[in-house]
Short mmCIF file of C-alpha atoms in Angstrom, two decimals:
data_model
loop_
_atom_site.label_atom_id
_atom_site.label_comp_id
_atom_site.label_asym_id
_atom_site.label_seq_id
_atom_site.Cartn_x
_atom_site.Cartn_y
_atom_site.Cartn_z
CA MET U 1 22.36 -8.16 87.82
CA ASP U 2 22.03 -9.51 91.30
CA ALA U 3 24.28 -12.26 92.78
CA LEU U 4 21.57 -14.93 92.27
CA SER U 5 21.29 -14.18 88.48
CA PRO U 6 22.01 -17.17 86.32
CA LEU U 7 25.68 -17.34 85.55
CA GLY U 8 24.97 -18.18 81.96
CA PHE U 9 24.00 -14.63 81.35
CA LEU U 10 27.60 -13.73 81.98
CA ALA U 11 28.95 -16.02 79.28
CA PRO U 12 29.31 -13.44 76.64
CA LEU U 13 31.25 -11.09 78.80
CA PRO U 14 34.66 -12.86 78.77
CA LEU U 15 34.40 -13.24 75.04
CA LEU U 16 33.88 -9.55 74.57
CA VAL U 17 36.77 -8.60 76.67
CA ALA U 18 39.07 -11.06 74.80
CA ALA U 19 37.70 -9.74 71.57
CA ILE U 20 38.70 -6.21 72.54
CA VAL U 21 42.16 -7.37 73.45
CA ALA U 22 42.61 -9.24 70.09
CA ALA U 23 41.29 -6.16 68.27
CA MET U 24 44.22 -4.11 69.55
CA ARG U 25 46.55 -6.53 67.75
CA PRO U 26 44.92 -7.39 64.49
CA GLY U 27 48.01 -8.64 62.57
CA ARG U 28 50.10 -11.78 62.33
CA ARG U 29 50.90 -13.89 65.47
CA PRO U 30 49.70 -11.52 68.07
CA ALA U 31 51.56 -12.29 71.24
CA GLY U 32 49.19 -14.31 73.72
CA THR U 33 45.96 -13.66 71.69
CA PRO U 34 45.24 -17.20 70.61
CA LEU U 35 45.68 -18.39 74.19
CA ILE U 36 43.57 -15.60 75.48
CA ALA U 37 40.82 -16.45 73.03
CA GLU U 38 40.72 -20.09 73.91
CA GLY U 39 40.70 -19.22 77.58
CA ALA U 40 37.79 -16.82 77.17
CA ALA U 41 35.89 -19.45 75.20
CA LEU U 42 36.49 -22.01 77.96
CA LEU U 43 35.41 -19.71 80.59
CA ALA U 44 32.24 -18.90 78.60
CA LEU U 45 31.53 -22.64 78.37
CA ALA U 46 32.09 -23.00 82.09
CA LEU U 47 29.58 -20.20 82.87
CA ALA U 48 27.01 -21.80 80.44
CA LEU U 49 27.43 -25.10 82.26
CA LEU U 50 26.99 -23.54 85.56
CA GLY U 51 23.97 -21.63 84.39
CA ALA U 52 22.47 -24.94 83.23
CA VAL U 53 23.08 -26.36 86.67
CA GLN U 54 21.32 -23.26 88.26
CA PHE U 55 18.32 -23.75 86.02
CA ALA U 56 18.12 -27.50 86.92
CA LEU U 57 18.16 -26.53 90.66
CA GLY U 58 16.16 -23.25 90.62
CA GLY U 59 14.01 -23.17 87.51
CA VAL U 60 13.15 -20.34 85.24
CA ARG U 61 14.70 -16.94 85.83
CA ALA U 62 14.44 -13.67 83.92
CA VAL U 63 16.40 -10.39 84.46
CA ALA U 64 15.30 -7.06 82.99
CA LEU U 65 18.00 -4.42 82.89
CA VAL U 66 15.90 -1.75 81.15
CA SER U 67 12.09 -1.41 81.05
CA GLY U 68 9.79 0.04 78.45
CA PRO U 69 9.33 -0.50 74.74
CA PHE U 70 13.13 -1.02 74.32
CA GLU U 71 13.24 -3.38 77.43
CA LEU U 72 16.54 -5.24 77.77
CA ALA U 73 15.86 -8.53 79.36
CA LEU U 74 17.52 -11.90 79.56
CA ARG U 75 15.68 -15.19 80.19
CA GLN U 76 16.82 -18.53 81.50
CA ASP U 77 14.58 -21.46 80.85
CA ALA U 78 14.93 -24.99 79.29
CA VAL U 79 15.45 -23.76 75.80
CA SER U 80 17.93 -20.99 76.57
CA ALA U 81 19.89 -23.13 78.94
CA THR U 82 20.23 -25.85 76.45
CA MET U 83 21.12 -23.50 73.61
CA THR U 84 23.63 -21.54 75.76
CA LEU U 85 25.37 -24.81 76.78
CA LEU U 86 25.44 -25.93 73.14
CA VAL U 87 26.75 -22.71 71.71
CA GLY U 88 29.36 -22.49 74.53
CA PHE U 89 30.63 -25.86 73.74
CA VAL U 90 30.66 -25.65 69.94
CA GLY U 91 32.29 -22.17 70.30
CA TRP U 92 35.02 -23.38 72.59
CA VAL U 93 35.88 -26.23 70.10
CA VAL U 94 35.91 -23.98 67.24
CA VAL U 95 38.13 -21.31 68.92
CA ARG U 96 40.52 -23.98 70.04
CA TYR U 97 40.70 -25.32 66.48
CA SER U 98 41.34 -21.86 65.12
CA ARG U 99 44.54 -21.40 67.10
CA SER U 100 46.39 -23.73 64.75
CA TYR U 101 44.31 -23.23 61.58
CA ILE U 102 44.72 -19.49 61.40
CA ASP U 103 48.21 -19.39 62.85
CA GLY U 104 50.64 -17.10 60.88
CA GLU U 105 47.99 -15.48 58.73
CA ALA U 106 48.18 -11.67 58.04
CA ARG U 107 44.85 -10.92 59.82
CA GLU U 108 45.17 -13.47 62.61
CA GLY U 109 44.37 -11.05 65.49
CA ARG U 110 41.43 -9.56 63.57
CA PHE U 111 40.05 -13.03 62.97
CA HIS U 112 40.09 -13.91 66.64
CA ALA U 113 38.44 -10.66 67.58
CA LEU U 114 35.71 -11.18 65.23
CA MET U 115 35.15 -14.72 65.97
CA LEU U 116 34.93 -14.09 69.86
CA ALA U 117 32.54 -11.06 69.35
CA THR U 118 30.30 -13.09 66.93
CA LEU U 119 30.14 -15.99 69.40
CA ALA U 120 29.31 -13.50 72.24
CA ALA U 121 26.42 -12.19 70.05
CA VAL U 122 25.10 -15.87 69.50
CA LEU U 123 25.24 -16.38 73.21
CA LEU U 124 23.32 -13.27 73.84
CA LEU U 125 20.74 -14.22 71.19
CA VAL U 126 19.91 -17.59 72.75
CA GLN U 127 19.35 -16.02 76.11
CA SER U 128 17.18 -13.09 74.83
CA GLY U 129 14.11 -12.34 76.87
CA SER U 130 12.78 -9.17 75.15
CA LEU U 131 12.24 -7.96 71.52
CA ALA U 132 15.07 -5.41 71.71
CA VAL U 133 17.73 -8.03 72.88
CA LEU U 134 16.48 -10.49 70.34
CA VAL U 135 16.63 -8.09 67.39
CA GLY U 136 19.95 -6.50 68.63
CA ALA U 137 21.62 -9.86 68.86
CA PHE U 138 20.56 -10.91 65.31
CA LEU U 139 22.02 -7.58 64.05
CA ALA U 140 25.17 -8.20 65.84
CA VAL U 141 25.53 -11.80 64.56
CA GLY U 142 24.94 -10.65 61.06
CA ALA U 143 27.69 -7.91 61.33
CA GLY U 144 30.25 -10.34 62.85
CA LEU U 145 29.61 -13.15 60.39
CA GLY U 146 29.61 -10.73 57.38
CA ALA U 147 32.99 -9.59 58.53
CA LEU U 148 34.39 -13.08 58.91
CA LEU U 149 33.26 -14.02 55.49
CA LEU U 150 35.48 -11.31 54.13
CA HIS U 151 38.61 -12.71 55.99
CA TYR U 152 40.10 -12.97 52.49
CA PRO U 153 38.69 -9.73 50.98
CA GLU U 154 40.76 -9.94 47.86
CA ARG U 155 38.88 -13.01 46.66
CA PRO U 156 36.02 -12.24 44.35
CA GLU U 157 34.09 -15.49 45.54
CA ALA U 158 34.33 -14.17 49.12
CA GLN U 159 32.97 -10.69 48.14
CA ARG U 160 30.12 -12.37 46.40
CA ALA U 161 29.22 -14.71 49.24
CA ALA U 162 29.38 -11.89 51.79
CA ALA U 163 27.25 -9.69 49.66
CA LYS U 164 24.58 -12.28 49.40
CA PHE U 165 24.71 -13.19 52.97
CA ARG U 166 24.28 -9.54 53.92
CA LEU U 167 21.33 -9.15 51.55
CA VAL U 168 19.52 -12.13 52.83
CA TRP U 169 20.30 -11.90 56.47
CA GLY U 170 19.78 -8.05 56.52
CA ALA U 171 16.22 -8.68 54.93
CA GLY U 172 15.52 -11.00 57.77
CA ASP U 173 16.67 -8.40 60.31
CA ALA U 174 14.50 -5.78 58.63
CA LEU U 175 11.44 -8.05 58.95
CA LEU U 176 12.26 -8.73 62.62
CA ILE U 177 12.42 -5.04 63.35
CA VAL U 178 9.01 -4.49 61.73
CA SER U 179 7.43 -7.49 63.50
CA ALA U 180 8.82 -6.35 66.86
CA ALA U 181 7.20 -2.90 66.46
CA LEU U 182 3.84 -4.65 65.49
CA LEU U 183 4.12 -7.05 68.44
CA TRP U 184 4.69 -4.10 70.86
CA PHE U 185 1.74 -2.30 69.20
CA ALA U 186 -0.53 -5.31 69.54
CA PHE U 187 0.33 -6.43 73.15
CA GLY U 188 1.85 -3.33 74.71
CA THR U 189 4.92 -5.29 76.00
CA ALA U 190 8.31 -6.22 74.69
CA ASP U 191 8.74 -9.13 76.99
CA LEU U 192 8.85 -12.50 74.95
CA ALA U 193 7.24 -14.60 77.59
CA ALA U 194 4.44 -12.12 78.03
CA ILE U 195 3.86 -11.96 74.35
CA THR U 196 3.59 -15.67 74.07
CA THR U 197 1.11 -15.81 76.85
CA ALA U 198 -1.11 -13.03 75.51
CA ALA U 199 -1.15 -14.78 72.04
CA GLN U 200 -3.12 -17.75 73.54
CA ALA U 201 -6.20 -15.51 73.61
CA GLY U 202 -5.98 -14.78 69.96
CA LEU U 203 -3.97 -12.72 67.51
CA PRO U 204 -4.88 -9.12 66.66
CA LEU U 205 -4.34 -8.09 63.15
CA ALA U 206 -1.04 -6.43 63.85
CA ALA U 207 0.14 -9.53 65.72
CA GLY U 208 -0.88 -11.83 62.78
CA ILE U 209 1.07 -9.63 60.32
CA ALA U 210 4.00 -9.85 62.82
CA VAL U 211 3.80 -13.68 63.02
CA ALA U 212 3.95 -13.87 59.14
CA LEU U 213 6.93 -11.59 59.13
CA ILE U 214 8.66 -13.73 61.80
CA ALA U 215 8.11 -16.84 59.75
CA VAL U 216 9.66 -15.29 56.69
CA ALA U 217 12.54 -13.99 58.73
CA ALA U 218 13.21 -17.40 60.15
CA ALA U 219 13.14 -18.86 56.59
CA LEU U 220 15.70 -16.29 55.33
CA LYS U 221 18.03 -16.93 58.24
CA THR U 222 17.95 -20.71 57.79
CA ALA U 223 18.79 -20.38 53.98
CA ALA U 224 15.42 -21.70 52.93
CA PHE U 225 14.58 -22.22 49.17
CA PRO U 226 15.03 -20.26 46.96
CA LEU U 227 17.42 -17.86 48.70
CA HIS U 228 19.71 -20.66 49.91
CA GLY U 229 22.56 -19.75 47.64
CA TRP U 230 24.70 -17.71 50.16
CA LEU U 231 25.05 -20.71 52.38
CA THR U 232 26.58 -22.91 49.77
CA GLU U 233 29.15 -20.25 48.88
CA VAL U 234 30.69 -19.50 52.22
CA MET U 235 33.46 -21.97 51.67
CA GLU U 236 35.80 -19.05 50.84
CA ALA U 237 35.87 -18.25 54.46
CA PRO U 238 38.17 -20.23 56.85
CA THR U 239 37.05 -23.68 57.96
CA PRO U 240 36.35 -22.49 61.53
CA VAL U 241 33.93 -19.82 60.24
CA SER U 242 32.07 -22.59 58.25
CA ALA U 243 31.91 -24.69 61.34
CA LEU U 244 30.55 -21.83 63.48
CA LEU U 245 28.03 -20.88 60.77
CA HIS U 246 26.78 -24.28 59.84
CA ALA U 247 26.90 -25.59 63.47
CA GLY U 248 25.42 -22.56 65.37
CA ILE U 249 24.51 -19.40 63.49
CA ILE U 250 22.42 -20.96 60.70
CA ASN U 251 20.15 -22.42 63.64
CA GLY U 252 19.23 -18.81 64.56
CA GLY U 253 16.03 -18.99 62.49
CA GLY U 254 14.90 -22.29 64.07
CA PHE U 255 15.72 -20.85 67.51
CA LEU U 256 13.62 -17.80 66.72
CA LEU U 257 10.60 -20.05 65.89
CA ILE U 258 11.17 -22.16 69.04
CA ARG U 259 11.52 -19.10 71.20
CA MET U 260 8.30 -17.70 69.77
CA ALA U 261 6.53 -20.97 69.60
CA GLY U 262 3.34 -20.08 71.35
CA LEU U 263 2.98 -17.03 69.14
CA VAL U 264 3.89 -18.81 65.86
CA GLN U 265 1.51 -21.76 66.61
CA ALA U 266 -1.41 -19.33 67.06
CA SER U 267 -1.28 -18.73 63.28
CA ASP U 268 -2.43 -21.60 61.18
CA GLY U 269 -1.24 -19.92 58.05
CA ALA U 270 2.30 -19.45 59.29
CA MET U 271 2.44 -23.12 60.40
CA ALA U 272 1.21 -24.30 57.09
CA ALA U 273 3.69 -22.19 55.27
CA LEU U 274 6.50 -23.45 57.36
CA VAL U 275 5.52 -27.09 56.48
CA LEU U 276 5.42 -26.40 52.78
CA LEU U 277 8.62 -24.32 52.58
CA GLY U 278 10.45 -26.50 54.95
CA GLY U 279 9.59 -29.72 53.10
CA LEU U 280 10.40 -28.21 49.69
CA THR U 281 13.89 -26.96 51.00
CA ALA U 282 14.57 -30.36 52.62
CA LEU U 283 13.80 -32.32 49.57
CA PHE U 284 15.77 -29.87 47.20
CA GLY U 285 18.71 -29.62 49.41
CA ALA U 286 19.04 -33.48 49.92
CA VAL U 287 18.77 -34.22 46.19
CA VAL U 288 21.31 -31.52 45.23
CA MET U 289 23.65 -32.69 47.97
CA LEU U 290 23.83 -36.25 46.32
CA THR U 291 25.29 -34.61 43.28
CA GLN U 292 28.17 -32.76 44.94
CA SER U 293 31.75 -33.96 44.76
CA ALA U 294 33.50 -31.45 47.00
CA VAL U 295 33.30 -32.39 50.72
CA LYS U 296 32.59 -28.90 52.12
CA THR U 297 30.09 -28.14 49.43
CA ALA U 298 28.27 -31.33 50.04
CA LEU U 299 28.10 -30.44 53.70
CA ALA U 300 26.72 -26.99 52.87
CA TRP U 301 23.90 -28.54 50.79
CA SER U 302 23.36 -30.98 53.73
CA THR U 303 22.89 -28.00 55.95
CA VAL U 304 20.25 -26.57 53.58
CA ALA U 305 18.36 -29.88 53.65
CA GLN U 306 18.61 -30.14 57.42
CA MET U 307 17.36 -26.55 57.91
CA GLY U 308 14.45 -27.18 55.76
CA PHE U 309 13.66 -30.25 57.90
CA LEU U 310 13.94 -27.99 60.94
CA LEU U 311 11.46 -25.63 59.45
CA LEU U 312 9.21 -28.60 58.70
CA GLN U 313 9.43 -29.75 62.38
CA CYS U 314 8.45 -26.32 63.55
CA GLY U 315 5.50 -26.10 61.05
CA LEU U 316 4.25 -29.42 62.42
CA GLY U 317 4.33 -28.13 65.98
CA LEU U 318 7.02 -30.60 67.08
CA TRP U 319 8.93 -27.96 69.02
CA PRO U 320 10.97 -30.31 71.40
CA LEU U 321 11.99 -32.41 68.43
CA ALA U 322 12.98 -29.24 66.48
CA LEU U 323 15.19 -28.39 69.49
CA LEU U 324 16.75 -31.78 69.54
CA HIS U 325 17.42 -31.56 65.89
CA ILE U 326 19.31 -28.26 66.46
CA VAL U 327 21.48 -29.91 69.17
CA ALA U 328 22.23 -33.07 67.21
CA HIS U 329 22.86 -31.19 63.76
CA SER U 330 25.13 -28.67 65.49
CA LEU U 331 27.32 -31.28 67.09
CA TYR U 332 27.48 -33.39 63.98
CA LYS U 333 28.07 -30.61 61.59
CA ALA U 334 30.77 -28.90 63.61
CA HIS U 335 32.66 -32.21 63.78
CA ALA U 336 32.06 -32.75 59.98
CA PHE U 337 33.54 -29.43 58.98
CA LEU U 338 36.49 -29.39 61.32
CA GLY U 339 37.35 -32.83 60.13
CA SER U 340 36.61 -32.27 56.48
CA GLY U 341 40.38 -31.78 55.75
CA ASN U 342 41.10 -35.42 56.49
CA ALA U 343 38.02 -36.82 54.56
CA VAL U 344 39.76 -37.02 51.23
CA THR U 345 42.66 -39.03 52.71
CA ALA U 346 40.36 -41.21 54.68
CA VAL U 347 38.23 -42.11 51.68
CA ALA U 348 41.34 -42.81 49.63
CA ALA U 349 42.58 -45.16 52.26
CA VAL U 350 39.34 -47.23 52.37
CA LYS U 351 39.47 -50.57 50.56
CA ARG U 352 37.13 -50.48 47.64
CA PRO U 353 34.23 -52.91 47.84
CA GLY U 354 33.40 -55.50 45.32
CA PRO U 355 30.27 -55.49 43.20
CA VAL U 356 27.26 -53.82 44.70
CA ALA U 357 23.96 -55.48 44.70
CA ILE U 358 21.46 -53.21 42.82
CA PRO U 359 17.83 -53.59 43.98
CA GLY U 360 15.13 -53.86 41.39
CA LEU U 361 11.60 -52.32 41.69
CA ALA U 362 10.28 -55.35 43.51
CA ALA U 363 13.10 -55.30 46.03
CA VAL U 364 12.68 -51.52 46.73
CA GLY U 365 8.89 -52.16 47.16
CA ARG U 366 9.59 -54.91 49.70
CA ALA U 367 12.11 -52.73 51.50
CA PHE U 368 9.73 -49.86 52.09
CA LEU U 369 6.96 -52.12 53.18
CA LEU U 370 9.34 -53.92 55.64
CA ALA U 371 10.74 -50.61 57.00
CA LEU U 372 7.25 -49.21 57.51
CA ALA U 373 5.95 -52.40 59.06
CA LEU U 374 8.84 -52.43 61.49
CA TYR U 375 8.22 -48.70 62.29
CA ALA U 376 4.50 -49.36 62.86
CA GLY U 377 5.42 -52.18 65.26
CA VAL U 378 7.76 -50.05 67.18
CA ALA U 379 5.29 -47.16 67.27
CA LEU U 380 2.55 -49.49 68.64
CA LEU U 381 5.06 -50.78 71.38
CA PHE U 382 5.96 -47.23 72.54
CA GLY U 383 2.40 -46.18 72.40
CA GLN U 384 1.56 -48.97 74.87
CA VAL U 385 4.49 -48.11 77.24
CA VAL U 386 4.74 -44.39 77.16
CA GLY U 387 1.41 -43.31 75.59
CA PRO U 388 0.29 -42.55 72.01
CA LYS U 389 2.13 -40.04 69.84
CA SER U 390 0.75 -37.17 67.82
CA ALA U 391 -0.21 -37.50 64.27
CA GLN U 392 2.57 -35.09 63.35
CA ALA U 393 5.26 -37.09 65.32
CA LEU U 394 4.15 -40.34 63.59
CA ALA U 395 4.36 -38.65 60.18
CA LEU U 396 7.83 -37.33 60.89
CA GLY U 397 8.94 -40.69 61.93
CA ALA U 398 7.65 -42.21 58.76
CA ILE U 399 9.77 -39.72 56.83
CA LEU U 400 12.89 -40.66 58.64
CA ILE U 401 12.30 -44.30 58.11
CA PHE U 402 12.17 -43.68 54.40
CA GLY U 403 15.85 -42.96 54.57
CA VAL U 404 16.48 -46.20 56.26
CA ALA U 405 14.42 -48.10 53.69
CA TYR U 406 17.01 -47.07 51.12
CA LEU U 407 19.51 -49.21 53.00
CA VAL U 408 17.10 -52.02 53.46
CA ALA U 409 16.75 -52.03 49.68
CA GLN U 410 20.29 -52.99 49.31
CA GLY U 411 19.88 -55.79 51.51
CA LEU U 412 16.85 -57.14 49.77
CA ALA U 413 18.32 -57.00 46.33
CA ASP U 414 18.38 -60.46 44.58
CA ALA U 415 22.20 -60.70 44.56
CA ALA U 416 22.67 -59.37 48.20
CA PRO U 417 24.19 -61.80 50.75
CA ARG U 418 21.94 -62.94 53.57
CA ALA U 419 24.13 -61.24 56.18
CA LEU U 420 23.49 -57.88 54.52
CA THR U 421 19.86 -58.43 54.45
CA ALA U 422 19.88 -59.16 58.26
CA ARG U 423 22.02 -56.08 58.89
CA THR U 424 19.87 -53.69 56.99
CA ALA U 425 16.69 -54.97 58.68
CA LEU U 426 18.24 -54.49 62.04
CA ALA U 427 19.20 -50.97 60.97
CA SER U 428 15.53 -50.17 60.16
CA LEU U 429 14.43 -51.57 63.51
CA GLY U 430 17.18 -49.70 65.47
CA ALA U 431 16.29 -46.46 63.71
CA ALA U 432 12.67 -46.82 64.75
CA PHE U 433 13.59 -47.53 68.38
CA ALA U 434 16.11 -44.65 68.31
CA TYR U 435 13.49 -42.19 66.92
CA PHE U 436 10.88 -42.92 69.55
CA SER U 437 13.40 -43.07 72.37
CA PHE U 438 14.85 -39.61 71.49
CA HIS U 439 11.24 -38.37 71.01
CA THR U 440 10.49 -39.36 74.56
CA ILE U 441 13.62 -37.87 76.02
CA ALA U 442 13.01 -34.53 74.09
CA TYR U 443 9.54 -34.23 75.43
CA LEU U 444 10.74 -34.92 78.91
CA LEU U 445 13.33 -32.35 78.81
CA TRP U 446 11.61 -29.57 76.81
CA GLY U 447 7.99 -30.53 76.43
CA PRO U 448 6.84 -28.58 79.66
CA SER U 449 8.35 -25.43 78.32
CA LEU U 450 6.84 -25.65 74.82
CA PRO U 451 3.43 -25.84 73.28
CA ALA U 452 2.00 -29.31 72.48
CA PRO U 453 1.39 -30.02 68.85
CA PRO U 454 -1.97 -28.66 67.53
CA VAL U 455 -4.83 -31.12 66.71
CA PRO U 456 -4.71 -31.57 62.92
CA GLY U 457 -7.51 -30.11 60.92
CA ALA U 458 -8.32 -30.80 57.26
CA LEU U 459 -5.50 -28.50 56.09
CA GLU U 460 -2.94 -30.05 58.44
CA TRP U 461 -3.93 -33.63 57.33
CA ALA U 462 -3.57 -32.70 53.70
CA LEU U 463 -0.14 -31.24 54.29
CA ILE U 464 0.96 -34.31 56.31
CA VAL U 465 -0.10 -36.66 53.46
CA LEU U 466 1.49 -34.42 50.82
CA ILE U 467 4.81 -34.34 52.75
CA ILE U 468 4.82 -38.11 53.41
CA LEU U 469 4.10 -38.87 49.66
CA SER U 470 6.78 -36.39 48.45
CA PHE U 471 9.58 -37.72 50.76
CA GLY U 472 8.51 -41.24 49.87
CA LEU U 473 8.65 -40.70 46.17
CA VAL U 474 12.18 -39.06 46.43
CA ALA U 475 13.41 -41.97 48.61
CA VAL U 476 12.04 -44.51 46.07
CA ALA U 477 13.71 -42.59 43.29
CA GLN U 478 17.07 -42.53 45.13
CA ALA U 479 16.81 -46.27 45.79
CA LEU U 480 16.15 -46.93 41.95
CA PHE U 481 18.69 -44.59 40.71
CA PRO U 482 21.42 -47.23 39.92
CA LEU U 483 18.95 -48.80 37.41
CA TRP U 484 18.80 -45.58 35.24
CA ALA U 485 21.87 -43.65 36.25
CA HIS U 486 23.63 -44.30 32.92
CA HIS U 487 20.74 -43.03 30.81
CA PRO U 488 21.58 -39.77 28.89
CA ALA U 489 18.65 -38.01 30.54
CA ALA U 490 19.91 -38.93 33.92
CA ALA U 491 23.30 -37.50 33.21
CA GLY U 492 21.83 -34.27 32.03
CA LEU U 493 19.54 -34.08 35.12
CA ARG U 494 22.55 -34.58 37.35
CA VAL U 495 24.44 -31.63 35.79
CA HIS U 496 21.34 -29.36 36.43
CA LEU U 497 20.98 -30.56 40.05
CA ALA U 498 24.65 -30.22 40.68
CA ASN U 499 24.26 -26.60 39.83
CA GLY U 500 21.32 -26.27 42.09
CA LEU U 501 18.99 -25.73 39.03
CA TYR U 502 20.84 -22.39 38.58
CA LEU U 503 18.69 -20.50 41.19
CA ASN U 504 21.94 -19.15 42.74
CA ALA U 505 23.02 -17.75 39.39
CA VAL U 506 19.79 -15.77 39.24
CA LEU U 507 20.53 -14.22 42.54
CA ASP U 508 24.08 -13.58 41.42
CA ARG U 509 22.84 -11.55 38.43
CA LEU U 510 20.34 -9.64 40.60
CA ILE U 511 23.05 -8.35 42.95
CA GLY U 512 25.70 -8.03 40.24
CA GLY U 513 27.81 -10.81 41.64
CA PHE U 514 29.21 -11.83 38.27
CA ARG U 515 30.16 -8.22 37.44
CA ARG U 516 31.89 -7.93 40.84
CA GLN U 517 33.96 -11.15 40.07
CA GLN U 518 34.98 -9.90 36.60
CA THR U 519 35.98 -6.41 37.88
CA ALA U 520 38.07 -7.95 40.65
CA ARG U 521 39.97 -10.05 38.37
#
């Protein structure tokens, strides 16, 4: 690597050095290791920041260390610079938090070593410029996280979660290896940028199969329905592991799709599959999340829903918005997990409200019409100022507004005070403005580096209508839930949903999870 190479490429190195030092003292309270770990994470963040500055000043850079079918190359562009900075920041926060959280545990030094090595692998992943680096980094991330999930190896629940993670993540790795071989056969190169460019001329049969495998691999790595169960059971690992997983590693599938956006978008079938699977996962995860009582479990189901929405965005071709989603979700979810320990105390200290205004069917109808009318008005305004948006972007905004319409319904209930009505209407208006503002910023930052959304055909329009109707029906059902929450059928449905419709239990039996738990006890 020459002197002009992006400094972000060096970000994994201090983490690996510190990981080796920590591995030499794997036990309780290793002298100086926590401070070294935090210092290495801070240095990695500094290198990531300097790399982002270099990109802003000098543009895209790529460095190939080895040529041929196993080419080892790193790439710095708008996507990798953003992700490197994001991972560096979240990693530093998590490592800093780990100093006190893991202090005094029997495997403290080992934990720091694995955390630093896994973080280095994620930094390598988001800067990959060739197939070999991409696949190798995914393998390393899986190995590191699998070991971290077994920080408490004596716990049967941890064994089961780690077994399921390795099964699902490993299947994704196997699909990636096969797809990489097919892409090399189809295009004669391992360079990711060259593959994306070549795909614009059409996909040979081998490349089409590879794209299908990449889409499935991305779904596996984002815990998509129905193999989502491992993500909801990793609570047995220490909280810093949950934070790193939910705020960074789980985004690997989304990053894979964004990194290969030009290739994936060349396959209509892959895009349609991502829309359907992503939409189903988002709806399923969101509904189940509402039935959870434990804070961290609810956050895990929230991640399932968010990753489904990420797949949906990718399937619609809204690549800059998908990258914005990764950034926002990572920052929010890291904060949520690291602060989850104080959640119960904070909720208990909140003064309980008085009677809640329950909206009827008419109020819910008015709320959704008002929210959509405000959204349409803001969309028209932004269209006049910054240009019209794609059909996919408008559909996505409508889905987001459905969530706000639930709040508006509370304000339009017959018993609601006028001040609440005004606040909820302003919330809907603010959400619409925020959506189009962030949409504009995302396309300014990352739009030039990513493909534009495809022009919708008959299949795409059918999927867009189906997704809008599905999210709309779920939002209406949520708003009307207080009217039938006490019905016996609703109580039974809540139990089934709280257990994720028992899909996770099916996977448990397939891998012998229940037998493992009984044997360990």
